[in-house]
mmCIF file of C-alpha atoms in Angstrom:
data_model
loop_
_atom_site.group_PDB
_atom_site.id
_atom_site.type_symbol
_atom_site.label_atom_id
_atom_site.label_comp_id
_atom_site.label_asym_id
_atom_site.label_seq_id
_atom_site.Cartn_x
_atom_site.Cartn_y
_atom_site.Cartn_z
ATOM 1 C CA MET A 1 0.020 -0.295 0.089
ATOM 2 C CA THR A 2 2.705 2.295 1.324
ATOM 3 C CA LYS A 3 4.732 1.632 -2.747
ATOM 4 C CA ARG A 4 1.746 2.506 -4.151
ATOM 5 C CA ILE A 5 0.619 5.787 -2.680
ATOM 6 C CA ILE A 6 4.551 6.948 -3.294
ATOM 7 C CA LEU A 7 4.774 5.853 -6.795
ATOM 8 C CA LEU A 8 0.897 7.832 -7.108
ATOM 9 C CA LEU A 9 2.443 10.852 -5.140
ATOM 10 C CA MET A 10 5.522 11.052 -7.492
ATOM 11 C CA LEU A 11 3.506 10.902 -10.903
ATOM 12 C CA VAL A 12 1.426 13.361 -9.523
ATOM 13 C CA LEU A 13 4.092 15.276 -8.399
ATOM 14 C CA PHE A 14 6.629 14.726 -11.594
ATOM 15 C CA GLY A 15 3.513 15.284 -14.069
ATOM 16 C CA TRP A 16 2.133 11.913 -15.957
ATOM 17 C CA GLU A 17 3.769 13.607 -19.328
ATOM 18 C CA SER A 18 7.621 12.906 -20.057
ATOM 19 C CA GLN A 19 9.441 13.670 -23.649
ATOM 20 C CA ALA A 20 11.060 10.052 -24.749
ATOM 21 C CA GLN A 21 14.376 9.508 -24.835
ATOM 22 C CA THR A 22 16.342 9.942 -28.140
ATOM 23 C CA THR A 23 19.793 9.157 -29.461
ATOM 24 C CA GLY A 24 21.849 10.179 -33.104
ATOM 25 C CA GLY A 25 21.088 8.565 -35.943
ATOM 26 C CA SER A 26 20.858 10.992 -39.083
ATOM 27 C CA GLY A 27 16.989 8.821 -39.585
ATOM 28 C CA THR A 28 18.398 8.373 -43.479
ATOM 29 C CA SER A 29 17.610 4.642 -43.878
ATOM 30 C CA TYR A 30 17.059 1.775 -41.514
ATOM 31 C CA TRP A 31 20.486 1.064 -40.445
ATOM 32 C CA ASP A 32 21.039 4.758 -39.808
ATOM 33 C CA PRO A 33 17.965 5.598 -37.671
ATOM 34 C CA ILE A 34 16.082 7.666 -34.875
ATOM 35 C CA GLN A 35 16.223 6.598 -31.967
ATOM 36 C CA VAL A 36 13.301 6.873 -29.878
ATOM 37 C CA THR A 37 12.893 5.352 -26.424
ATOM 38 C CA PHE A 38 9.542 5.230 -24.191
ATOM 39 C CA SER A 39 9.632 4.233 -21.139
ATOM 40 C CA ALA A 40 6.545 3.452 -18.576
ATOM 41 C CA GLY A 41 3.671 6.208 -18.350
ATOM 42 C CA LYS A 42 3.450 8.641 -21.148
ATOM 43 C CA SER A 43 5.535 10.252 -23.050
ATOM 44 C CA THR A 44 5.607 12.558 -26.499
ATOM 45 C CA PHE A 45 8.029 12.450 -29.081
ATOM 46 C CA ALA A 46 8.184 15.329 -32.187
ATOM 47 C CA ASP A 47 10.902 16.623 -34.163
ATOM 48 C CA VAL A 48 11.417 17.880 -38.090
ATOM 49 C CA HIS A 49 12.987 17.050 -40.911
ATOM 50 C CA ASP A 50 13.691 18.389 -44.508
ATOM 51 C CA THR A 51 13.885 15.278 -46.443
ATOM 52 C CA SER A 52 13.994 18.181 -49.915
ATOM 53 C CA THR A 53 17.662 18.342 -49.253
ATOM 54 C CA GLY A 54 20.355 17.782 -47.142
ATOM 55 C CA PRO A 55 23.028 16.922 -45.571
ATOM 56 C CA PRO A 56 21.617 14.476 -44.828
ATOM 57 C CA TRP A 57 20.500 13.098 -47.266
ATOM 58 C CA TYR A 58 17.289 11.102 -47.522
ATOM 59 C CA TYR A 59 16.228 8.533 -50.624
ATOM 60 C CA THR A 60 13.126 6.639 -50.745
ATOM 61 C CA CYS A 61 11.355 3.683 -49.342
ATOM 62 C CA ARG A 62 11.355 0.245 -51.001
ATOM 63 C CA TYR A 63 7.908 -1.245 -49.901
ATOM 64 C CA ILE A 64 4.911 -4.113 -50.547
ATOM 65 C CA PRO A 65 1.081 -2.048 -50.546
ATOM 66 C CA ARG A 66 -0.916 -3.611 -47.855
ATOM 67 C CA ASP A 67 -3.089 -4.881 -50.758
ATOM 68 C CA GLY A 68 -0.131 -5.533 -53.217
ATOM 69 C CA ASP A 69 2.407 -8.470 -53.817
ATOM 70 C CA THR A 70 4.891 -6.327 -56.040
ATOM 71 C CA TYR A 71 7.854 -3.333 -54.331
ATOM 72 C CA LYS A 72 7.056 0.337 -54.928
ATOM 73 C CA TYR A 73 8.399 3.082 -53.514
ATOM 74 C CA THR A 74 7.205 5.854 -51.740
ATOM 75 C CA GLN A 75 6.982 9.093 -54.071
ATOM 76 C CA GLY A 76 9.126 11.590 -51.254
ATOM 77 C CA ARG A 77 11.987 10.058 -49.218
ATOM 78 C CA ALA A 78 11.105 9.106 -46.819
ATOM 79 C CA ILE A 79 12.551 9.238 -42.626
ATOM 80 C CA PHE A 80 13.623 5.937 -40.728
ATOM 81 C CA TYR A 81 12.953 6.074 -36.800
ATOM 82 C CA ARG A 82 13.553 2.825 -34.847
ATOM 83 C CA MET A 83 11.556 2.557 -31.932
ATOM 84 C CA GLU A 84 11.578 1.476 -28.236
ATOM 85 C CA THR A 85 8.782 0.817 -25.685
ATOM 86 C CA SER A 86 9.428 -1.183 -22.532
ATOM 87 C CA ALA A 87 5.973 -1.465 -21.528
ATOM 88 C CA ALA A 88 2.503 -2.559 -22.896
ATOM 89 C CA GLY A 89 0.679 0.354 -24.427
ATOM 90 C CA ASP A 90 -0.886 2.518 -27.009
ATOM 91 C CA VAL A 91 0.846 4.199 -29.555
ATOM 92 C CA ILE A 92 -0.273 7.299 -31.450
ATOM 93 C CA ILE A 93 1.916 8.395 -34.569
ATOM 94 C CA HIS A 94 1.492 11.473 -36.830
ATOM 95 C CA ASN A 95 2.412 13.808 -39.314
ATOM 96 C CA TRP A 96 0.040 16.752 -38.198
ATOM 97 C CA ASN A 97 2.922 19.280 -38.033
ATOM 98 C CA SER A 98 4.593 18.983 -40.724
ATOM 99 C CA TYR A 99 5.254 22.786 -42.559
ATOM 100 C CA ARG A 100 4.045 22.746 -46.636
ATOM 101 C CA MET A 101 3.983 19.183 -46.591
ATOM 102 C CA GLY A 102 -0.079 18.681 -47.003
ATOM 103 C CA PHE A 103 0.398 14.444 -47.958
ATOM 104 C CA SER A 104 2.062 11.669 -45.572
ATOM 105 C CA THR A 105 2.303 8.043 -45.157
ATOM 106 C CA ILE A 106 3.131 6.017 -42.065
ATOM 107 C CA PHE A 107 4.857 2.779 -42.168
ATOM 108 C CA LEU A 108 5.265 1.154 -38.531
ATOM 109 C CA LEU A 109 7.233 -2.353 -38.727
ATOM 110 C CA ARG A 110 8.796 -5.248 -36.508
ATOM 111 C CA PRO A 111 11.427 -6.976 -37.411
ATOM 112 C CA ALA A 112 10.015 -10.412 -38.068
ATOM 113 C CA LYS A 113 10.467 -13.540 -36.095
ATOM 114 C CA PRO A 114 12.807 -16.266 -37.167
ATOM 115 C CA ASP A 115 9.755 -18.710 -38.155
ATOM 116 C CA GLU A 116 7.431 -16.138 -39.929
ATOM 117 C CA MET A 117 6.915 -14.980 -43.380
ATOM 118 C CA GLU A 118 8.090 -11.275 -44.447
ATOM 119 C CA ASP A 119 5.569 -8.992 -44.956
ATOM 120 C CA TRP A 120 9.222 -7.181 -46.726
ATOM 121 C CA SER A 121 12.568 -6.898 -46.632
ATOM 122 C CA GLU A 122 15.063 -4.972 -46.975
ATOM 123 C CA GLY A 123 18.997 -5.750 -47.283
ATOM 124 C CA ASP A 124 19.336 -7.814 -44.116
ATOM 125 C CA LEU A 125 16.873 -6.995 -42.426
ATOM 126 C CA TYR A 126 12.928 -8.893 -42.126
ATOM 127 C CA PHE A 127 9.723 -6.735 -41.326
ATOM 128 C CA LYS A 128 6.111 -7.745 -40.537
ATOM 129 C CA ARG A 129 3.596 -4.714 -40.701
ATOM 130 C CA VAL A 130 1.905 -3.360 -37.331
ATOM 131 C CA ALA A 131 -0.077 -0.654 -39.254
ATOM 132 C CA MET A 132 0.208 1.385 -42.369
ATOM 133 C CA PHE A 133 -1.562 4.728 -43.165
ATOM 134 C CA GLU A 134 -0.623 4.887 -47.028
ATOM 135 C CA GLU A 135 -1.863 6.905 -50.048
ATOM 136 C CA MET A 136 -5.081 7.563 -50.538
ATOM 137 C CA ASP A 137 -5.970 6.623 -46.923
ATOM 138 C CA PHE A 138 -6.957 10.242 -46.059
ATOM 139 C CA MET A 139 -9.944 9.406 -48.017
ATOM 140 C CA SER A 140 -11.783 6.193 -46.321
ATOM 141 C CA PRO A 141 -15.232 7.815 -44.555
ATOM 142 C CA ASP A 142 -13.445 6.051 -41.416
ATOM 143 C CA PHE A 143 -11.342 8.580 -41.423
ATOM 144 C CA ASN A 144 -11.687 11.925 -39.502
ATOM 145 C CA PRO A 145 -8.853 13.878 -38.580
ATOM 146 C CA VAL A 146 -11.443 16.947 -36.894
ATOM 147 C CA GLU A 147 -12.971 14.369 -34.402
ATOM 148 C CA LEU A 148 -9.103 13.438 -34.222
ATOM 149 C CA GLY A 149 -8.166 16.666 -32.847
ATOM 150 C CA MET A 150 -6.114 17.618 -36.523
ATOM 151 C CA PRO A 151 -5.133 21.208 -35.506
ATOM 152 C CA GLU A 152 -6.598 24.308 -37.254
ATOM 153 C CA GLY A 153 -4.617 24.407 -40.618
ATOM 154 C CA SER A 154 -3.416 21.198 -40.971
ATOM 155 C CA SER A 155 -3.729 19.446 -44.405
ATOM 156 C CA LEU A 156 -6.167 16.700 -44.235
ATOM 157 C CA GLY A 157 -3.747 14.623 -46.196
ATOM 158 C CA LEU A 158 -1.523 13.630 -43.768
ATOM 159 C CA ALA A 159 -1.084 11.056 -41.494
ATOM 160 C CA TYR A 160 -2.486 9.120 -38.317
ATOM 161 C CA LEU A 161 -2.225 5.960 -36.988
ATOM 162 C CA ARG A 162 -3.609 4.944 -33.671
ATOM 163 C CA VAL A 163 -2.275 1.185 -32.293
ATOM 164 C CA ARG A 164 -4.058 0.251 -28.943
ATOM 165 C CA ASN A 165 -2.704 -2.438 -26.759
ATOM 166 C CA LEU A 166 0.941 -2.190 -28.841
ATOM 167 C CA PRO A 167 3.735 -4.968 -27.392
ATOM 168 C CA ALA A 168 6.597 -4.159 -25.632
ATOM 169 C CA GLY A 169 9.661 -4.174 -27.744
ATOM 170 C CA THR A 170 11.350 -3.007 -30.691
ATOM 171 C CA TYR A 171 9.314 -0.922 -34.222
ATOM 172 C CA TYR A 172 10.465 0.902 -37.131
ATOM 173 C CA ILE A 173 8.269 4.027 -38.212
ATOM 174 C CA VAL A 174 8.995 5.406 -41.707
ATOM 175 C CA VAL A 175 7.696 8.461 -42.667
ATOM 176 C CA ALA A 176 7.337 10.135 -46.464
ATOM 177 C CA GLY A 177 4.974 12.091 -48.524
ATOM 178 C CA TYR A 178 3.265 12.185 -51.204
ATOM 179 C CA LYS A 179 2.442 14.887 -54.560
ATOM 180 C CA TYR A 180 -1.181 14.166 -54.658
ATOM 181 C CA MET A 181 -3.139 17.894 -56.310
ATOM 182 C CA ASN A 182 -0.811 20.157 -58.214
ATOM 183 C CA ALA A 183 0.126 22.431 -55.266
ATOM 184 C CA SER A 184 1.560 19.684 -53.487
ATOM 185 C CA VAL A 185 5.434 18.516 -53.217
ATOM 186 C CA PRO A 186 6.871 15.059 -52.282
ATOM 187 C CA ASN A 187 9.298 16.305 -50.407
ATOM 188 C CA GLY A 188 9.410 18.499 -47.675
ATOM 189 C CA GLN A 189 9.391 19.748 -43.776
ATOM 190 C CA ILE A 190 7.887 16.701 -42.620
ATOM 191 C CA GLY A 191 7.088 16.875 -38.721
ATOM 192 C CA THR A 192 6.783 13.588 -36.952
ATOM 193 C CA THR A 193 5.390 13.093 -33.386
ATOM 194 C CA ILE A 194 4.846 10.041 -31.548
ATOM 195 C CA ILE A 195 2.422 9.606 -28.118
ATOM 196 C CA ALA A 196 3.353 6.607 -26.124
ATOM 197 C CA ASP A 197 1.060 5.722 -23.513
ATOM 198 C CA LEU A 198 2.160 2.421 -21.834
ATOM 199 C CA SER A 199 1.248 0.947 -18.725
ATOM 200 C CA PRO A 200 2.928 2.549 -15.582
ATOM 201 C CA GLY A 201 3.460 -1.046 -14.196
ATOM 202 C CA ILE A 202 2.155 0.077 -10.615
ATOM 203 C CA PRO A 203 1.441 -3.130 -8.948
ATOM 204 C CA GLY A 204 -2.792 -3.304 -7.826
ATOM 205 C CA GLU A 205 -3.999 -3.652 -4.286
ATOM 206 C CA PRO A 206 -3.895 -7.267 -2.885
ATOM 207 C CA GLU A 207 -7.119 -8.597 -2.453
ATOM 208 C CA VAL A 208 -8.608 -8.447 0.431
ATOM 209 C CA LYS A 209 -10.205 -11.892 1.605
ATOM 210 C CA PRO A 210 -12.673 -12.228 4.356
ATOM 211 C CA GLU A 211 -10.804 -13.638 7.756
ATOM 212 C CA GLU A 212 -12.344 -17.597 8.089
ATOM 213 C CA PRO A 213 -13.377 -18.628 11.443
ATOM 214 C CA ASN A 214 -10.925 -19.778 14.236
ATOM 215 C CA ASP A 215 -12.372 -22.840 14.998
ATOM 216 C CA CYS A 216 -9.296 -23.875 17.904
ATOM 217 C CA PRO A 217 -10.333 -25.030 21.002
ATOM 218 C CA VAL A 218 -7.482 -22.866 22.630
ATOM 219 C CA GLN A 219 -6.637 -19.267 21.070
ATOM 220 C CA TYR A 220 -3.930 -16.881 22.468
ATOM 221 C CA GLN A 221 -3.514 -13.090 22.953
ATOM 222 C CA TYR A 222 -0.029 -11.383 22.367
ATOM 223 C CA ASP A 223 1.185 -8.386 23.527
ATOM 224 C CA GLN A 224 3.021 -6.020 21.367
ATOM 225 C CA SER A 225 6.139 -7.518 21.829
ATOM 226 C CA GLY A 226 5.387 -10.865 20.867
ATOM 227 C CA ASN A 227 4.574 -12.371 24.537
ATOM 228 C CA ARG A 228 1.942 -14.394 25.032
ATOM 229 C CA ILE A 229 -0.411 -12.690 27.866
ATOM 230 C CA LYS A 230 -3.934 -14.720 28.334
ATOM 231 C CA THR A 231 -4.193 -18.402 27.242
ATOM 232 C CA ILE A 232 -8.380 -18.387 26.121
ATOM 233 C CA LYS A 233 -10.095 -21.834 26.283
ATOM 234 C CA LYS A 234 -12.932 -21.991 23.625
ATOM 235 C CA GLN A 235 -16.393 -22.616 24.851
ATOM 236 C CA GLN A 236 -17.843 -25.964 23.258
#
């Protein structure tokens, strides 16, 4: 009980939401990704990278569409992230903080296990799809970015993913823009935000069971030092 109270007080005093930890990486490939680590609790990561210029120099990403079986390439140059989560929970990824970018895609992948058939591969890396926001997905009647909280003035074509109960582990995130209208461009300043709401790992209260009746014919009482001070013989 005391441990639980202390943990809850710490969360209240220091806030539920923190910033994710990031380490090096240019984000130009699966082998040099921007590395983001999320601990238990609620954390946010956000950055912006310009794929239209360099250095660093970005390149298109090869992938297989959700409903396809042959490789194609993203129209825009891609940015690669490697995400580590220490606990299971809900994860949101979006490109709403992009600047002068109207349309984007997001691929959330995990490394394929040795006994799994990969969805696609690159070099010596093999991947399984977890979730994808592909070109034209913003046209789906089930996608309502206004209800999701998209900031006013953002393009409705910017990608958004929400994955519930994502297991702890290692994941790759690939984001890229694409040209949909005459005024849109496939490359530019792509903003990526990741919000992870992971289980804080606070133990629940132990279940309290009702005491069972003591039917022993002899019962004892003890003082605070543990000395027996009285013997009670139960009436039969």
